[in-house]
Coordinates of C-alpha atoms in Angstrom, one line a residue:
Chain A
M1 CA 2.0 -52.8 -20.0
A2 CA 0.6 -56.3 -19.5
N3 CA -2.1 -54.9 -17.2
T4 CA -3.7 -52.5 -19.7
R5 CA -3.6 -55.1 -22.5
E6 CA -5.3 -57.6 -20.2
I7 CA -8.1 -55.1 -19.4
R8 CA -8.5 -54.1 -23.0
R9 CA -9.0 -57.8 -23.9
R10 CA -11.7 -58.1 -21.2
I11 CA -13.5 -55.0 -22.4
R12 CA -13.5 -56.4 -26.0
S13 CA -15.0 -59.8 -24.8
V14 CA -17.6 -58.1 -22.7
K15 CA -18.6 -56.0 -25.6
N16 CA -19.0 -59.1 -27.7
I17 CA -21.2 -60.7 -25.1
A18 CA -23.4 -57.5 -24.9
Q19 CA -23.8 -57.7 -28.7
V20 CA -25.0 -61.3 -28.5
T21 CA -27.4 -60.7 -25.6
K22 CA -28.8 -57.6 -27.4
A23 CA -29.4 -59.6 -30.5
M24 CA -31.1 -62.4 -28.4
E25 CA -33.3 -59.8 -26.8
A26 CA -34.4 -58.5 -30.2
V27 CA -35.2 -62.0 -31.4
S28 CA -37.1 -62.9 -28.2
A29 CA -39.1 -59.6 -28.5
A30 CA -40.2 -60.5 -32.0
K31 CA -41.0 -64.1 -31.1
M32 CA -43.0 -62.9 -28.1
R33 CA -45.2 -60.6 -30.2
K34 CA -46.0 -63.5 -32.4
A35 CA -46.7 -65.8 -29.5
Q36 CA -49.0 -63.2 -27.9
A37 CA -51.2 -63.2 -31.0
Q38 CA -51.5 -67.0 -30.8
V39 CA -52.6 -66.8 -27.2
L40 CA -55.7 -64.9 -28.2
A41 CA -56.4 -67.0 -31.2
T42 CA -57.5 -70.1 -29.3
R43 CA -60.2 -68.3 -27.3
P44 CA -63.2 -68.5 -29.7
Y45 CA -62.8 -72.3 -30.0
A46 CA -62.3 -72.8 -26.3
Q47 CA -65.4 -70.8 -25.5
Q48 CA -67.6 -72.4 -28.0
A49 CA -66.5 -75.9 -27.0
R50 CA -67.1 -75.0 -23.4
E51 CA -70.6 -74.0 -24.2
V52 CA -71.5 -77.1 -26.1
L53 CA -69.9 -79.1 -23.4
S54 CA -71.8 -77.6 -20.6
Y55 CA -75.0 -77.9 -22.6
I56 CA -74.5 -81.6 -23.1
A57 CA -73.4 -82.1 -19.6
R58 CA -76.7 -80.9 -18.4
L59 CA -78.6 -83.4 -20.5
T60 CA -79.4 -86.1 -18.1
N61 CA -80.1 -88.9 -20.5
V62 CA -76.6 -88.9 -22.0
E63 CA -74.9 -92.2 -21.2
S64 CA -71.5 -92.5 -22.6
E65 CA -68.2 -93.9 -21.7
M66 CA -66.8 -90.5 -22.4
N67 CA -69.2 -89.1 -19.8
A68 CA -66.6 -90.4 -17.4
L69 CA -64.5 -87.4 -18.6
I70 CA -67.0 -85.1 -16.8
K71 CA -67.8 -87.0 -13.6
P72 CA -65.3 -86.8 -10.9
R73 CA -64.1 -90.2 -9.5
A74 CA -64.8 -91.1 -6.0
T75 CA -61.3 -92.2 -5.0
I76 CA -58.2 -90.7 -6.4
K77 CA -55.4 -93.2 -6.5
R78 CA -53.1 -91.8 -9.2
I79 CA -53.0 -88.5 -11.0
G80 CA -51.3 -87.3 -14.1
V81 CA -49.5 -84.0 -14.5
V82 CA -48.8 -82.4 -17.8
L83 CA -45.8 -80.1 -17.2
I84 CA -45.1 -77.6 -19.9
T85 CA -41.5 -76.1 -19.9
A86 CA -39.2 -74.8 -22.6
D87 CA -36.6 -76.8 -24.4
R88 CA -34.0 -74.2 -23.8
G89 CA -32.7 -72.1 -20.9
L90 CA -31.2 -68.6 -20.8
A91 CA -34.7 -67.3 -19.9
G92 CA -34.1 -66.2 -16.3
G93 CA -36.3 -68.0 -13.8
F94 CA -38.8 -69.2 -16.4
N95 CA -38.1 -73.0 -16.3
A96 CA -37.1 -73.0 -12.6
N97 CA -40.3 -71.3 -11.5
V98 CA -42.7 -73.6 -13.3
I99 CA -40.7 -76.7 -12.2
R100 CA -40.8 -75.5 -8.6
K101 CA -44.5 -75.0 -8.9
A102 CA -44.9 -78.6 -10.2
A103 CA -42.6 -80.0 -7.5
T104 CA -44.6 -78.3 -4.8
F105 CA -47.8 -79.6 -6.3
I106 CA -46.5 -83.1 -6.5
R107 CA -45.3 -83.0 -2.9
E108 CA -48.7 -81.9 -1.7
K109 CA -50.5 -84.6 -3.6
R110 CA -48.2 -87.3 -2.3
R111 CA -48.7 -86.1 1.2
M112 CA -52.4 -86.9 0.6
G113 CA -51.5 -90.4 -0.4
V114 CA -51.9 -89.9 -4.1
E115 CA -49.5 -91.3 -6.6
V116 CA -48.2 -88.8 -9.3
E117 CA -46.9 -89.4 -12.7
V118 CA -45.8 -86.7 -15.1
V119 CA -46.1 -86.1 -18.9
T120 CA -43.4 -83.6 -19.7
V121 CA -43.6 -81.2 -22.6
G122 CA -40.2 -79.5 -23.2
R123 CA -36.7 -80.7 -22.5
K124 CA -36.0 -78.7 -19.3
G125 CA -38.9 -80.3 -17.3
R126 CA -38.0 -83.7 -18.5
D127 CA -34.3 -83.3 -17.6
W128 CA -35.2 -82.0 -14.1
L129 CA -37.6 -84.9 -13.4
L130 CA -35.2 -87.6 -14.7
R131 CA -32.6 -86.3 -12.4
Y132 CA -34.5 -85.7 -9.2
D133 CA -37.9 -87.5 -9.4
P134 CA -38.1 -89.9 -12.2
V135 CA -41.9 -90.4 -12.5
V136 CA -42.1 -89.6 -16.2
R137 CA -45.1 -91.2 -18.0
A138 CA -44.4 -89.7 -21.4
E139 CA -42.2 -87.0 -22.8
F140 CA -42.6 -84.6 -25.6
T141 CA -39.8 -82.2 -26.8
K142 CA -39.0 -80.0 -29.7
M143 CA -42.3 -78.2 -29.9
P144 CA -42.1 -75.5 -32.6
D145 CA -42.7 -71.8 -31.9
A146 CA -46.1 -72.1 -33.6
P147 CA -47.5 -75.5 -32.5
T148 CA -50.7 -76.8 -34.1
T149 CA -53.1 -79.5 -33.1
S150 CA -50.9 -81.9 -35.1
H151 CA -48.3 -81.3 -32.4
T152 CA -50.6 -81.5 -29.4
S153 CA -52.8 -84.4 -30.4
P154 CA -50.3 -87.1 -29.3
I155 CA -50.3 -85.4 -25.9
T156 CA -54.1 -85.3 -25.8
R157 CA -54.2 -88.9 -26.8
V158 CA -51.9 -90.1 -24.1
V159 CA -53.7 -88.1 -21.4
I160 CA -57.2 -89.1 -22.4
D161 CA -56.4 -92.8 -23.0
D162 CA -54.7 -93.1 -19.6
Y163 CA -57.6 -91.4 -18.0
M164 CA -60.2 -93.5 -19.7
Q165 CA -58.4 -96.7 -18.9
G166 CA -58.3 -95.7 -15.2
Y167 CA -54.5 -95.3 -15.1
F168 CA -55.1 -91.7 -14.0
D169 CA -58.0 -90.6 -11.9
E170 CA -57.3 -86.9 -12.5
V171 CA -55.1 -85.0 -14.9
Y172 CA -53.6 -81.5 -14.2
L173 CA -51.9 -79.1 -16.5
I174 CA -49.1 -77.0 -15.2
Y175 CA -47.7 -74.2 -17.4
T176 CA -46.6 -70.6 -17.2
D177 CA -49.5 -68.2 -17.7
F178 CA -48.6 -65.1 -19.7
I179 CA -49.9 -62.1 -17.9
N180 CA -47.9 -59.4 -19.6
A181 CA -44.4 -58.9 -21.0
I182 CA -42.8 -58.6 -17.5
R183 CA -45.2 -60.8 -15.5
Q184 CA -45.6 -64.6 -16.0
E185 CA -46.9 -66.9 -13.4
P186 CA -46.9 -70.7 -13.2
V187 CA -50.4 -72.1 -12.8
V188 CA -52.1 -75.4 -12.2
N189 CA -55.3 -76.2 -14.0
R190 CA -57.4 -79.4 -13.9
L191 CA -57.8 -80.9 -17.3
L192 CA -59.7 -84.1 -16.5
P193 CA -62.4 -84.6 -15.4
V194 CA -63.6 -81.6 -17.3
E195 CA -65.4 -79.0 -15.3
P196 CA -68.4 -77.9 -17.3
A197 CA -68.6 -74.2 -16.7
E198 CA -71.8 -72.3 -16.3
S199 CA -73.3 -71.7 -19.8
S200 CA -73.6 -68.1 -20.9
A201 CA -77.1 -69.2 -21.9
N202 CA -77.0 -68.1 -25.5
M203 CA -77.7 -71.6 -26.8
A204 CA -81.0 -72.8 -28.1
P205 CA -83.2 -74.6 -25.6
E206 CA -83.4 -77.8 -27.5
Y207 CA -81.2 -79.4 -30.1
I208 CA -81.5 -82.2 -32.6
F209 CA -78.3 -84.4 -32.2
E210 CA -76.7 -86.1 -35.1
P211 CA -75.9 -88.9 -34.9
S212 CA -76.3 -88.9 -31.1
P213 CA -75.4 -86.7 -28.1
E214 CA -72.8 -89.2 -27.1
A215 CA -70.9 -88.9 -30.4
V216 CA -71.0 -85.2 -30.2
L217 CA -69.8 -85.3 -26.5
N218 CA -66.9 -87.6 -27.4
Y219 CA -65.7 -85.2 -30.0
V220 CA -66.2 -82.0 -28.0
L221 CA -64.5 -83.4 -24.9
Y222 CA -61.6 -84.4 -26.9
G223 CA -61.5 -81.1 -28.7
F224 CA -61.8 -79.2 -25.5
T225 CA -59.0 -81.0 -23.8
E226 CA -56.9 -80.5 -26.8
V227 CA -57.5 -76.8 -27.0
Q228 CA -56.7 -76.4 -23.4
I229 CA -53.3 -78.1 -23.9
L230 CA -52.7 -76.0 -26.9
Q231 CA -53.6 -72.9 -25.0
G232 CA -51.3 -73.8 -22.2
L233 CA -48.5 -74.3 -24.8
F234 CA -49.1 -71.0 -26.4
E235 CA -49.1 -69.2 -23.0
S236 CA -45.9 -71.0 -22.1
I237 CA -44.2 -70.0 -25.3
A238 CA -45.2 -66.4 -25.0
S239 CA -44.0 -66.5 -21.4
E240 CA -40.7 -68.1 -22.3
H241 CA -39.9 -65.5 -24.9
S242 CA -40.8 -62.6 -22.7
A243 CA -38.8 -64.1 -19.8
R244 CA -35.8 -64.5 -22.1
M245 CA -36.2 -61.0 -23.4
V246 CA -36.1 -59.6 -19.9
A247 CA -33.2 -61.8 -19.0
M248 CA -31.2 -60.8 -22.0
R249 CA -32.0 -57.1 -21.4
N250 CA -30.6 -57.4 -17.9
A251 CA -27.6 -59.2 -19.3
T252 CA -27.0 -56.4 -21.8
D253 CA -27.4 -53.7 -19.0
A254 CA -25.0 -55.6 -16.8
A255 CA -22.5 -55.9 -19.6
G256 CA -22.8 -52.1 -20.1
E257 CA -22.0 -51.5 -16.5
L258 CA -19.1 -53.9 -16.6
I259 CA -17.7 -52.1 -19.6
D260 CA -17.9 -48.7 -17.9
S261 CA -16.1 -49.9 -14.8
L262 CA -13.5 -51.8 -16.8
T263 CA -13.0 -48.7 -18.9
L264 CA -12.4 -46.7 -15.8
T265 CA -9.9 -49.2 -14.5
Y266 CA -8.2 -49.2 -17.9
N267 CA -7.9 -45.5 -18.0
K268 CA -6.5 -45.4 -14.5
A269 CA -4.0 -48.1 -15.4
R270 CA -3.1 -46.3 -18.6
Q271 CA -2.5 -43.0 -16.8
E272 CA -0.5 -44.7 -14.1
G273 CA 1.6 -46.1 -16.8
I274 CA 2.2 -42.7 -18.4
T275 CA 3.0 -41.2 -15.0
N276 CA 5.5 -44.0 -14.3
E277 CA 7.2 -43.5 -17.7
L278 CA 7.4 -39.8 -17.1
M279 CA 8.9 -40.3 -13.7
D280 CA 11.5 -42.7 -15.3
I281 CA 12.3 -40.1 -17.9
I282 CA 12.5 -37.2 -15.5
G283 CA 14.5 -39.3 -13.1
G284 CA 16.8 -40.4 -15.9
S285 CA 17.3 -36.8 -17.2
A286 CA 17.9 -35.5 -13.7
A287 CA 20.6 -38.2 -13.2
L288 CA 22.2 -37.2 -16.5
E289 CA 22.1 -33.5 -15.4
K290 CA 23.9 -34.5 -12.2
A291 CA 26.5 -36.5 -14.0
K292 CA 27.5 -33.6 -16.2
Chain B
M1 CA -82.1 -64.0 -45.8
P2 CA -78.5 -64.5 -44.8
I3 CA -77.2 -66.8 -42.1
L4 CA -74.0 -66.1 -40.1
V5 CA -71.3 -68.8 -40.4
D6 CA -68.4 -69.0 -37.9
I7 CA -65.6 -71.4 -38.5
V8 CA -63.1 -71.9 -35.6
T9 CA -60.3 -74.3 -35.1
P10 CA -58.2 -74.7 -32.0
E11 CA -55.5 -72.5 -33.6
R12 CA -57.6 -69.6 -35.0
R13 CA -60.9 -68.3 -36.2
L14 CA -60.9 -69.1 -39.9
L15 CA -63.9 -67.0 -40.9
S16 CA -67.1 -65.3 -39.7
Q17 CA -69.3 -64.4 -42.6
E18 CA -72.9 -64.0 -43.7
V19 CA -74.0 -66.4 -46.4
D20 CA -77.2 -67.5 -48.2
M21 CA -76.6 -71.2 -47.6
V22 CA -73.9 -73.5 -46.2
T23 CA -73.4 -77.1 -47.2
L24 CA -71.7 -79.3 -44.5
P25 CA -70.2 -82.8 -44.6
G26 CA -72.4 -84.3 -41.8
I27 CA -71.4 -87.6 -40.4
D28 CA -74.6 -89.1 -42.0
G29 CA -74.2 -87.3 -45.3
Q30 CA -74.2 -83.8 -46.8
M31 CA -76.5 -81.3 -45.3
G32 CA -77.5 -77.8 -46.5
I33 CA -78.4 -75.2 -43.9
L34 CA -80.5 -72.1 -44.6
R35 CA -81.6 -69.4 -42.2
G36 CA -84.3 -70.6 -39.9
H37 CA -83.0 -74.2 -39.5
A38 CA -84.0 -76.0 -36.4
P39 CA -81.3 -76.1 -33.7
L40 CA -79.0 -79.0 -34.4
I41 CA -75.7 -80.3 -33.1
S42 CA -73.9 -82.7 -35.3
T43 CA -70.5 -84.2 -35.8
L44 CA -68.8 -83.5 -39.1
D45 CA -66.9 -85.9 -41.3
I46 CA -63.7 -85.0 -43.2
G47 CA -65.1 -83.2 -46.2
E48 CA -65.7 -79.9 -47.8
I49 CA -67.8 -77.0 -46.6
V50 CA -69.4 -74.9 -49.3
L51 CA -70.5 -71.3 -48.6
H52 CA -73.1 -70.1 -51.1
K53 CA -73.6 -66.4 -51.5
G54 CA -75.5 -65.3 -54.6
N55 CA -73.8 -67.1 -57.5
D56 CA -70.6 -67.2 -55.5
K57 CA -69.3 -70.4 -53.9
Q58 CA -66.5 -70.6 -51.4
F59 CA -64.9 -74.0 -50.6
I60 CA -63.3 -74.9 -47.3
A61 CA -61.6 -78.2 -46.4
V62 CA -62.5 -79.4 -43.0
G63 CA -60.9 -82.3 -41.1
G64 CA -63.8 -83.3 -39.0
G65 CA -65.4 -81.5 -36.1
V66 CA -68.7 -80.5 -34.6
V67 CA -71.3 -78.0 -35.9
E68 CA -73.8 -76.2 -33.8
V69 CA -76.8 -74.8 -35.8
R70 CA -79.1 -72.1 -34.5
P71 CA -81.8 -70.4 -36.6
D72 CA -79.6 -67.4 -37.4
K73 CA -76.1 -68.8 -36.8
V74 CA -73.9 -71.8 -37.7
T75 CA -70.8 -72.4 -35.6
I76 CA -68.3 -75.0 -36.8
L77 CA -65.8 -76.3 -34.4
A78 CA -63.3 -77.9 -36.8
Q79 CA -60.3 -80.0 -35.9
A80 CA -58.6 -78.5 -38.8
A81 CA -59.9 -76.2 -41.6
E82 CA -58.4 -74.4 -44.5
S83 CA -60.1 -72.3 -47.2
A84 CA -59.4 -73.2 -50.8
G85 CA -57.3 -70.0 -51.4
E86 CA -54.8 -70.7 -48.7
I87 CA -53.9 -74.2 -49.7
N88 CA -50.7 -74.5 -51.6
I89 CA -51.2 -77.3 -54.1
Q90 CA -47.6 -78.3 -54.3
R91 CA -47.2 -78.5 -50.5
A92 CA -50.5 -80.3 -50.3
E93 CA -49.3 -82.9 -52.7
E94 CA -46.2 -83.5 -50.7
A95 CA -48.3 -83.8 -47.6
R96 CA -50.4 -86.4 -49.3
E97 CA -47.3 -88.4 -50.3
R98 CA -46.2 -88.4 -46.7
A99 CA -49.7 -89.5 -45.5
R100 CA -49.8 -92.2 -48.1
A101 CA -46.4 -93.5 -47.0
S102 CA -47.4 -93.6 -43.4
V103 CA -50.7 -95.5 -44.3
E104 CA -48.7 -98.0 -46.3
A105 CA -46.2 -98.4 -43.6
S106 CA -48.8 -99.1 -41.0
S107 CA -51.2 -101.3 -43.0
S108 CA -48.6 -104.1 -43.1
Q109 CA -48.7 -104.5 -39.3
Q110 CA -52.0 -103.0 -38.1
H111 CA -54.8 -100.7 -39.1
N112 CA -54.0 -97.1 -38.2
P113 CA -57.1 -95.0 -38.3
E114 CA -55.2 -91.8 -37.7
A115 CA -53.0 -92.2 -40.7
V116 CA -56.0 -93.1 -42.8
A117 CA -57.8 -90.0 -41.6
A118 CA -54.7 -87.9 -42.4
L119 CA -54.6 -89.3 -45.9
R120 CA -58.3 -88.6 -46.4
Y121 CA -57.8 -85.1 -45.2
S122 CA -54.8 -84.4 -47.5
N123 CA -56.7 -85.8 -50.5
L124 CA -59.6 -83.5 -49.7
R125 CA -57.3 -80.5 -49.3
L126 CA -56.0 -81.1 -52.8
K127 CA -59.5 -81.5 -54.2
V128 CA -60.6 -78.3 -52.6
A129 CA -57.5 -76.4 -53.7
R130 CA -58.1 -77.5 -57.3
R131 CA -61.6 -76.3 -57.2
H132 CA -60.3 -72.9 -56.3
A133 CA -57.8 -72.9 -59.3
P134 CA -60.1 -71.9 -62.3
H135 CA -58.4 -74.0 -64.9
H136 CA -59.1 -77.1 -62.9
R137 CA -62.7 -76.4 -62.4
S138 CA -63.8 -78.2 -65.6
S139 CA -62.4 -81.5 -64.4
P140 CA -63.0 -82.0 -60.7
N141 CA -61.0 -84.8 -59.3
F142 CA -63.5 -87.3 -57.8
E143 CA -61.3 -90.3 -57.6
D144 CA -59.9 -89.0 -54.3
D145 CA -63.2 -89.8 -52.7
A146 CA -62.9 -93.4 -53.6
Q147 CA -61.7 -94.5 -50.2

């Protein structure tokens, strides 16, 4: 029977797909756990940097070029957006969601008469922009699963240099925030100018600065911006893997359902075949009876 | 009287430990910090941090950063930091060769401060790693400092 053979072939191929998606789910689950640990690891540095930063920001006598990284500019002509996506797809709505968020943000800013240029991190974001809205200032791809500052420092450089030279008047970071394994949300954070948060007031009242408050500020501002980008990247990686894990689990489940319904169809077809054969035999033997 | 030392990099918290004294590569020279030091914020050069505890010394390579000193606590915000024990000498040597190659490649056209810093840091990592390995302790490698 051509029909049952055809169905058997389909069942086999769906089973193979389920096997692959199941393996991908397991891989993503393992990667997600690692990425989750990374997300937490940047917190101590970020917090400490924020405290030193807010302390120096409150010193009134600090005059530094870098101080421009703290003070908001009066007129905003052009802004930069750092968009973090993944290099690969097959992660459900992960890339689409963060890109949609970015597209909406860009549209809103344009409506206010502000020019927007984008620094993309990850292939998916770059590809989308190049196709629909080519305003790419710089692009970075092939980030590893465990990026370090040596991977993020070129991004930080580009962003800070462009800001310092007045090319950008503000810089935003758009990435996917990892809330938990089944919830990830694209978010927009302002990177520059830095918002010095309220200090938790556990710093000493007065410090000796070496060599100068400006030099320290330069370093801390740079470090703070970098750690935020790194943090965004870690969040995005954790989100990517958990989104992929869920997508793959759904695919495995769907494959299971498909196999069940195909098996049912197959059995029906098989039985129908047997019935038909039986009827042929019975019909044949009845004809022979008659012929006797 | 011990003082608490915290070393954090953007990627992780390297250590949080009570020590008797800590020596830091300040931008204007080495500085030793004991408990009760006046509050100080300083930038750090590429260099080694030494944690003194009794007769024990622990070496940490640091690739620049900022230190915040309070009377009872020292917090180091390092751009990169590795303790002597976790540096793999062979891999560090390979890293130094790569750094050297990129300095040589760039010096022909223009001065590249980032490549030079990378080379200095990789030299330092080797020096710190060798200090950790006991059979090298008798002959510390000072020539790396020559740049």
